[in-house]
CSV table of C-alpha atoms and ligand atoms in Angstrom, one decimal:
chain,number,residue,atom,x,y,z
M,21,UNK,CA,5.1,-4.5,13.7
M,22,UNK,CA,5.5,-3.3,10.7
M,23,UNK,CA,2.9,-6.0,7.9
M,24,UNK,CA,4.5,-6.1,4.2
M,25,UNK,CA,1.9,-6.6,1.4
M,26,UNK,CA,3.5,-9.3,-0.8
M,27,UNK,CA,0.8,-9.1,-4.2
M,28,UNK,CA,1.5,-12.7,-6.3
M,29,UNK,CA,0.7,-11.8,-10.1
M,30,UNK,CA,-0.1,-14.9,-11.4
M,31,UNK,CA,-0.2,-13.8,-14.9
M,32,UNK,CA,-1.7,-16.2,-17.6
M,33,UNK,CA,-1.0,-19.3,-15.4
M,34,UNK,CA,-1.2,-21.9,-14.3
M,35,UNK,CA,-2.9,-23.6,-16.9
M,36,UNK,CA,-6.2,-25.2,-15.3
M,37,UNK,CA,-8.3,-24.6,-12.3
M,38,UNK,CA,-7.3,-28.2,-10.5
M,39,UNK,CA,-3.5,-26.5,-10.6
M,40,UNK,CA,-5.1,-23.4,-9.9
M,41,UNK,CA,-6.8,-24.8,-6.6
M,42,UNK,CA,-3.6,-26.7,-5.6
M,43,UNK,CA,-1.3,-23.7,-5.8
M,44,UNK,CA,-3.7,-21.1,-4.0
M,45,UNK,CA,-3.6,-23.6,-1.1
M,46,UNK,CA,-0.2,-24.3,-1.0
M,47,UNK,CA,0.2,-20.3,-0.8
M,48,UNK,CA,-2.4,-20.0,2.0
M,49,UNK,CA,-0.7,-22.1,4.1
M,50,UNK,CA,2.6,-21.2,3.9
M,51,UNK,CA,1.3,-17.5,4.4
M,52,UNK,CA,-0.8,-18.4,7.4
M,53,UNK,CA,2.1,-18.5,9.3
M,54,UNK,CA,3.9,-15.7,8.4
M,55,UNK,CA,3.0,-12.9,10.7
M,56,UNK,CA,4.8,-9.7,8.8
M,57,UNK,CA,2.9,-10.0,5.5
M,58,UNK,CA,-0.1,-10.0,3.6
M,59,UNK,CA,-0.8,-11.8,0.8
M,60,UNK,CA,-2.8,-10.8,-2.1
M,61,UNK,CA,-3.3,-13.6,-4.6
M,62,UNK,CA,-4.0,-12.1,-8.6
M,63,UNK,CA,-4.9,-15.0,-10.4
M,64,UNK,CA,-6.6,-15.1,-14.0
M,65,UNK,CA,-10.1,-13.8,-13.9
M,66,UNK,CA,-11.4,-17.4,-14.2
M,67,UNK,CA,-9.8,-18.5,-11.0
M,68,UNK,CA,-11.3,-15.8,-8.8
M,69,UNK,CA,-14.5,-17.6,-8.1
M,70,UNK,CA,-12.4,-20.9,-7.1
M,71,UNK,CA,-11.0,-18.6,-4.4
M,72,UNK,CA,-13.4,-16.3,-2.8
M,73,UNK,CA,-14.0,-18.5,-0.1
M,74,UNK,CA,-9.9,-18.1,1.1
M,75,UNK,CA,-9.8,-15.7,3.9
M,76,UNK,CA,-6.1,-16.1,4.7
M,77,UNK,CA,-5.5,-14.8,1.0
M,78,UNK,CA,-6.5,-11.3,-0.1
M,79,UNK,CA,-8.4,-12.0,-3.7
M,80,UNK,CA,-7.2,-9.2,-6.7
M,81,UNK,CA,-7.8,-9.1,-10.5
M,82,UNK,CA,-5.1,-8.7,-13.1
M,83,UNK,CA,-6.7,-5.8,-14.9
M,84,UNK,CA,-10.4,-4.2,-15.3
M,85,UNK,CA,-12.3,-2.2,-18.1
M,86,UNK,CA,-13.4,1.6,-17.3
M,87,UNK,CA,-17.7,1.1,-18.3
M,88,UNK,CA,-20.0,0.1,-16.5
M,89,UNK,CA,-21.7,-2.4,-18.3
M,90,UNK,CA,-22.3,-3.2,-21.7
M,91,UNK,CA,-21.0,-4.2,-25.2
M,92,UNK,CA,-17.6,-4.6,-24.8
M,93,UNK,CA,-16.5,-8.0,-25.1
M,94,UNK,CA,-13.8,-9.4,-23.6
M,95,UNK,CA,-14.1,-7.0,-20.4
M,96,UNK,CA,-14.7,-7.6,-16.7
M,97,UNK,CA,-15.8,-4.6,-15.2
M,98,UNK,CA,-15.3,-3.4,-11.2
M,99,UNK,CA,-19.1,-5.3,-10.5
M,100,UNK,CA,-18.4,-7.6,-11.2
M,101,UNK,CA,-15.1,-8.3,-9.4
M,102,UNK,CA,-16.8,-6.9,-6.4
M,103,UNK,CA,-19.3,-9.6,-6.9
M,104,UNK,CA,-16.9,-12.2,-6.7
M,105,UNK,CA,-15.5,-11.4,-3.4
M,106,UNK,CA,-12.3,-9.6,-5.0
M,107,UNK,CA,-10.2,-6.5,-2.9
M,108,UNK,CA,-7.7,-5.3,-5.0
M,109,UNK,CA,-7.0,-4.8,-8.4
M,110,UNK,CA,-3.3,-4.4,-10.8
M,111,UNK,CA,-4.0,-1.3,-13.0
M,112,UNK,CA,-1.0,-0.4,-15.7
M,113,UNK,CA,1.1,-3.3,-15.6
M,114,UNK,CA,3.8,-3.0,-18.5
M,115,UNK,CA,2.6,-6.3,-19.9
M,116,UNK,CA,-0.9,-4.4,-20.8
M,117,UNK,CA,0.6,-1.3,-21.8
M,118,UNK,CA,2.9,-2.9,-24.0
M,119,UNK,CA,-0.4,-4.3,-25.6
M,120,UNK,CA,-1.5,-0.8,-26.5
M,121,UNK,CA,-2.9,0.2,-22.7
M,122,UNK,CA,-2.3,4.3,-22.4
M,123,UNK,CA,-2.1,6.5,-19.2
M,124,UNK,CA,-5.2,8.0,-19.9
M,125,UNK,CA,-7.3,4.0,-20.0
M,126,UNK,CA,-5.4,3.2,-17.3
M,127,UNK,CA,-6.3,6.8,-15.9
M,128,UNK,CA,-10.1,5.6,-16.4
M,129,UNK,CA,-9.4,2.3,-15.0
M,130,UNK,CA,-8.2,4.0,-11.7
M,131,UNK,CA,-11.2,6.0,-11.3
M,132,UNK,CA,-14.0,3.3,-12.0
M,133,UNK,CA,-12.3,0.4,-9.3
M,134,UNK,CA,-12.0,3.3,-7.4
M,135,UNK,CA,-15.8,3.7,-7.4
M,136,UNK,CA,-16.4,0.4,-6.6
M,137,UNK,CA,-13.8,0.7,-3.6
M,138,UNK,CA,-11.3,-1.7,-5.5
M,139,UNK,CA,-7.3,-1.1,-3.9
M,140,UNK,CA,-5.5,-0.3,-6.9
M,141,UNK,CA,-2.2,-1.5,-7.4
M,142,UNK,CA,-0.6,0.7,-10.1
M,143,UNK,CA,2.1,0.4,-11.8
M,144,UNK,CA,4.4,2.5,-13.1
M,145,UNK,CA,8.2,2.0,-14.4
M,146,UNK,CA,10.5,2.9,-17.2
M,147,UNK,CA,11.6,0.6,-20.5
M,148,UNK,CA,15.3,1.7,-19.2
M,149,UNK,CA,17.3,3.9,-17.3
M,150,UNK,CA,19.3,6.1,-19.4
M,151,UNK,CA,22.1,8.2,-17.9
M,152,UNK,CA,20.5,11.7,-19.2
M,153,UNK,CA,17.9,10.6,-16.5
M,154,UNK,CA,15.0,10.8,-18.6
M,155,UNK,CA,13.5,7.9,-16.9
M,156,UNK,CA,12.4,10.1,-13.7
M,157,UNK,CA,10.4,12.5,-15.9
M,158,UNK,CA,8.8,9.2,-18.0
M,159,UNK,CA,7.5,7.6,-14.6
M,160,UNK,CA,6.7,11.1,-13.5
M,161,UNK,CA,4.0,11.5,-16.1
M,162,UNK,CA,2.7,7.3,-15.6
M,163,UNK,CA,1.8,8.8,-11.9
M,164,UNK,CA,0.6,11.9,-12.8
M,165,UNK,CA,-1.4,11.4,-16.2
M,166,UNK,CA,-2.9,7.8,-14.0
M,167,UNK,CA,-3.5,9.9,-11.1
M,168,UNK,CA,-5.3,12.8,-12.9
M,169,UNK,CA,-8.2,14.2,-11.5
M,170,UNK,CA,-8.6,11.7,-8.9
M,171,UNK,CA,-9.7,13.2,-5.4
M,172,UNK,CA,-6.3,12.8,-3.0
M,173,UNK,CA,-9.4,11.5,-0.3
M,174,UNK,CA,-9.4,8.0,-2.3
M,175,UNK,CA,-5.7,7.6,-2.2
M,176,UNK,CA,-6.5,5.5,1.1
M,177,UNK,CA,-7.3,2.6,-1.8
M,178,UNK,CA,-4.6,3.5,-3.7
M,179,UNK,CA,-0.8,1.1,-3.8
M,180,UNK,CA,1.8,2.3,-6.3
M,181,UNK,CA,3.9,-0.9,-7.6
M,182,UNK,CA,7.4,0.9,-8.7
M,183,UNK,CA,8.2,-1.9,-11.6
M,184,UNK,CA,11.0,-1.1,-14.0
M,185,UNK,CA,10.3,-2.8,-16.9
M,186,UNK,CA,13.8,-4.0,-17.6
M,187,UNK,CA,13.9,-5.7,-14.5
M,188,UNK,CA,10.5,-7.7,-14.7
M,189,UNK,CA,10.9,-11.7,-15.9
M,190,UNK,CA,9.5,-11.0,-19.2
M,191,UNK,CA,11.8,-8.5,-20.6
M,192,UNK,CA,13.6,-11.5,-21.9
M,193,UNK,CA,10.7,-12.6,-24.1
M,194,UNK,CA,10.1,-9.0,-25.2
M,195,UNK,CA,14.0,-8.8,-26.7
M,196,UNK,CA,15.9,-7.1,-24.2
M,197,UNK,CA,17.9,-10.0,-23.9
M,198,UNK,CA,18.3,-9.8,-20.5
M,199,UNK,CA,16.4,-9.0,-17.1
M,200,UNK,CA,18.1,-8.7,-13.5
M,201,UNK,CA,16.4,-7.7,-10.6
M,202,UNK,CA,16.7,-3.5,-10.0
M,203,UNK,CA,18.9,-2.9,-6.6
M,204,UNK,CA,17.8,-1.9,-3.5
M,205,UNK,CA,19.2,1.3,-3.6
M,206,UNK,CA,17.8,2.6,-6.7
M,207,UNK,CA,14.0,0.7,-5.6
M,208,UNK,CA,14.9,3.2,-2.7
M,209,UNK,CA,15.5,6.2,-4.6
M,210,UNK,CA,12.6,5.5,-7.0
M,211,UNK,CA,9.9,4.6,-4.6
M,212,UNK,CA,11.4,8.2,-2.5
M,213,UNK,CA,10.8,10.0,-5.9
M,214,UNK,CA,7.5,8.7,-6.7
M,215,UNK,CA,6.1,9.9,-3.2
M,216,UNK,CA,7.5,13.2,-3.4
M,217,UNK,CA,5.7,13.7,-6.9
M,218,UNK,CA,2.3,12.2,-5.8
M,219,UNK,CA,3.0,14.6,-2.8
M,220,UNK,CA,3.9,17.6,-4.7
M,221,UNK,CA,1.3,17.0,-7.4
M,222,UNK,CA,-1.9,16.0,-5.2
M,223,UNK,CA,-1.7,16.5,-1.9
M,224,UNK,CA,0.8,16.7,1.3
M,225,UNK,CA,-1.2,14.0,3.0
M,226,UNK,CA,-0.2,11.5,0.3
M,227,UNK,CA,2.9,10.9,1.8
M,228,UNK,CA,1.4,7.5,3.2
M,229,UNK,CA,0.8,5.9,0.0
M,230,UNK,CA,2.1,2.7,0.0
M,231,UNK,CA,5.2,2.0,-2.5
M,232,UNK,CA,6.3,-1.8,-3.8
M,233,UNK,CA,9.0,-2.9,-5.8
M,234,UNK,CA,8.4,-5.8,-8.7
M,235,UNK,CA,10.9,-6.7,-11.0
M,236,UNK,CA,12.4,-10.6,-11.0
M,237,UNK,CA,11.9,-10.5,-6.6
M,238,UNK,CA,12.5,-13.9,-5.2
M,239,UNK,CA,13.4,-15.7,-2.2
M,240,UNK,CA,16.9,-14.6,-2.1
M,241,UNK,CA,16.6,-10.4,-2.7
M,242,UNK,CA,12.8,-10.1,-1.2
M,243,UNK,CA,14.2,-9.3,1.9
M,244,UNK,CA,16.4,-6.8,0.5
M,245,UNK,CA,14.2,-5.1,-1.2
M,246,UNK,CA,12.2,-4.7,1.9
M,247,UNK,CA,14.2,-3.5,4.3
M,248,UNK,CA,17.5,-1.6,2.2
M,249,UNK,CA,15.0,-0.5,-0.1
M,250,UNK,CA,12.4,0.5,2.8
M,251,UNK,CA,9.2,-0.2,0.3
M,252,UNK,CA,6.2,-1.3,1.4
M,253,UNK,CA,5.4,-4.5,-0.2
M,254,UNK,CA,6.8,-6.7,-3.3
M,255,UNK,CA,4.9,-7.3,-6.9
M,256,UNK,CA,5.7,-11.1,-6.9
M,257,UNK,CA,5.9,-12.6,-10.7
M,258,UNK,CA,7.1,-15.8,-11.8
M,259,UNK,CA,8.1,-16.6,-8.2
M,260,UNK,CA,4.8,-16.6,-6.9
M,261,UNK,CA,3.8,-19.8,-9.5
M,262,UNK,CA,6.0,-21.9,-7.1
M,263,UNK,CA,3.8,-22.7,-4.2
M,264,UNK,CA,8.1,-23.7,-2.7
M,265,UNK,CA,9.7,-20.8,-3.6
M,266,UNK,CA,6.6,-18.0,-2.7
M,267,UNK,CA,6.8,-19.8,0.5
M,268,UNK,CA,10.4,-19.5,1.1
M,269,UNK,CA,10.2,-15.9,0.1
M,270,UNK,CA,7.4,-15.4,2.3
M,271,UNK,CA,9.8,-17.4,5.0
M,272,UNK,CA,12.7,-14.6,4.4
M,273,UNK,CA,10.4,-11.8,4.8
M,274,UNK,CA,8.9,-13.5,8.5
M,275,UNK,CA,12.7,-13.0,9.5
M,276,UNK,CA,13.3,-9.6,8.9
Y,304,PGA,P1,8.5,-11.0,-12.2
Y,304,PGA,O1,7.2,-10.2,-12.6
Y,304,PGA,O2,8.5,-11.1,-10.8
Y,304,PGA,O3,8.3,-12.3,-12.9
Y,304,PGA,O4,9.7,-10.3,-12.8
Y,304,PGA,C1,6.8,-9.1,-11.8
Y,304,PGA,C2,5.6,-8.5,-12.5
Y,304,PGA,O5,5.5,-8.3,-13.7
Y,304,PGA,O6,4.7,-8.1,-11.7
């Protein structure tokens, strides 16, 4: 049977750790008894401790600096998520890049949680899709400039989260105006396309990579996604802050 990984990005909620406790448990149990997923929980950086103890959850961080150690405040470095029980790790969301993030620090980022043998989820995706195609050469050069000098032997740690940026929640805020999910055709085409360039840029073995979708996913298109789109796994926004609604995506997906 085939297991979907279903990766909840909390964000910057919810707003204290008692919610934060109550929604992690409401999502273990509604994914303990889903057999065709896994699910990773991201939560804010000062949640993680609250939930390394959860073994029916997979633990990831949000984001994670490229040193070692040191003066840089503000930063969490692979260590010290490792320390705190955490798996994987979202490198490149749009929400950081749009805060000044660049392929080469995200580039770095990949290659330090790689050392620490941190999964990264990366992300990749355009700001639109313009009918000159352009967009297939912009995400192109997210998975390419990322991917850079990274041994093809550590892409056994490596998830690409295909995201288009117009289709995630908080393209509204940003002044689009509008967000609607992407369709499952074109999360098929794109998640084909980014695996032939990883392939025809790193190595022929890479063909295994895992590929999700993210962009506004909930209970009613998860499915979908999944199965017309043929990815591996869903990057799970706003949806995921609902302990009812994860679990009645979560629900869809067990019926597929
Ligand atoms: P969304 O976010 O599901 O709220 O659109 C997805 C993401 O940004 O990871």
């Amino acid at each position: 049977m085939k297991k979907y990984l279903i990766i909840a990005n909390w964000k910057m909620t919810p707003n204290s750790s008692k919610e934060a406790t109550e929604l992690l448990s409401a999502t273990a149990s509604a994914a303990k008894k889903i057999r065709n997923v896994k699910v990773v929980v991201c939560p804010p950086f000062v949640y993680l401790r609250l939930f390394s103890k959860n073994s029916k959850v997979g633990l990831g961080g949000q984001d994670v600096f490229w040193e070692e150690a040191g003066s840089y405040t503000g930063e969490i470095s692979a260590k010290m998520l490792k320390s705190v029980g955490v798996q994987y790790v979202i490198i490149g969301h749009s929400e950081r890049r749009r805060l000044g993030e660049t392929n080469e620090m995200i580039n770095r980022k990949i290659k330090q949680a790689f050392k620490y043998g941190l999964k990264v989820i990366f992300c990749v995706g355009e700001f639109e899709r313009d009918e000159s195609e352009n967009y297939l050469q912009f995400v192109k050069e997210e998975v390419i400039k990322g991917l850079e000098q990274i041994s093809a032997k550590l892409f056994k740690n490596l998830i690409v989260a295909y995201e288009p940026i117009w289709a995630i929640s908080s393209a509204k805020k940003f002044g689009k105006g509008f967000f609607h999910p992407d369709t499952p055709e074109n999360a098929f085409q794109m998640s084909t396309y980014i695996k032939r360039v990883i392939v025809s840029a790193f190595s022929k073995n890479a063909g295994s990579v895992p590929i999700l979708y993210g962009g506004s996913v909930d209970a009613k298109n998860a499915a979908d996604f999944l199965v017309k789109g043929n990815v591996d796994g869903l990057l799970v926004g706003r949806t995921s802050w609902n302990a009812k609604e994860f679990g009645e995506l979560l629900k869809n997906v067990n019926k597929i």
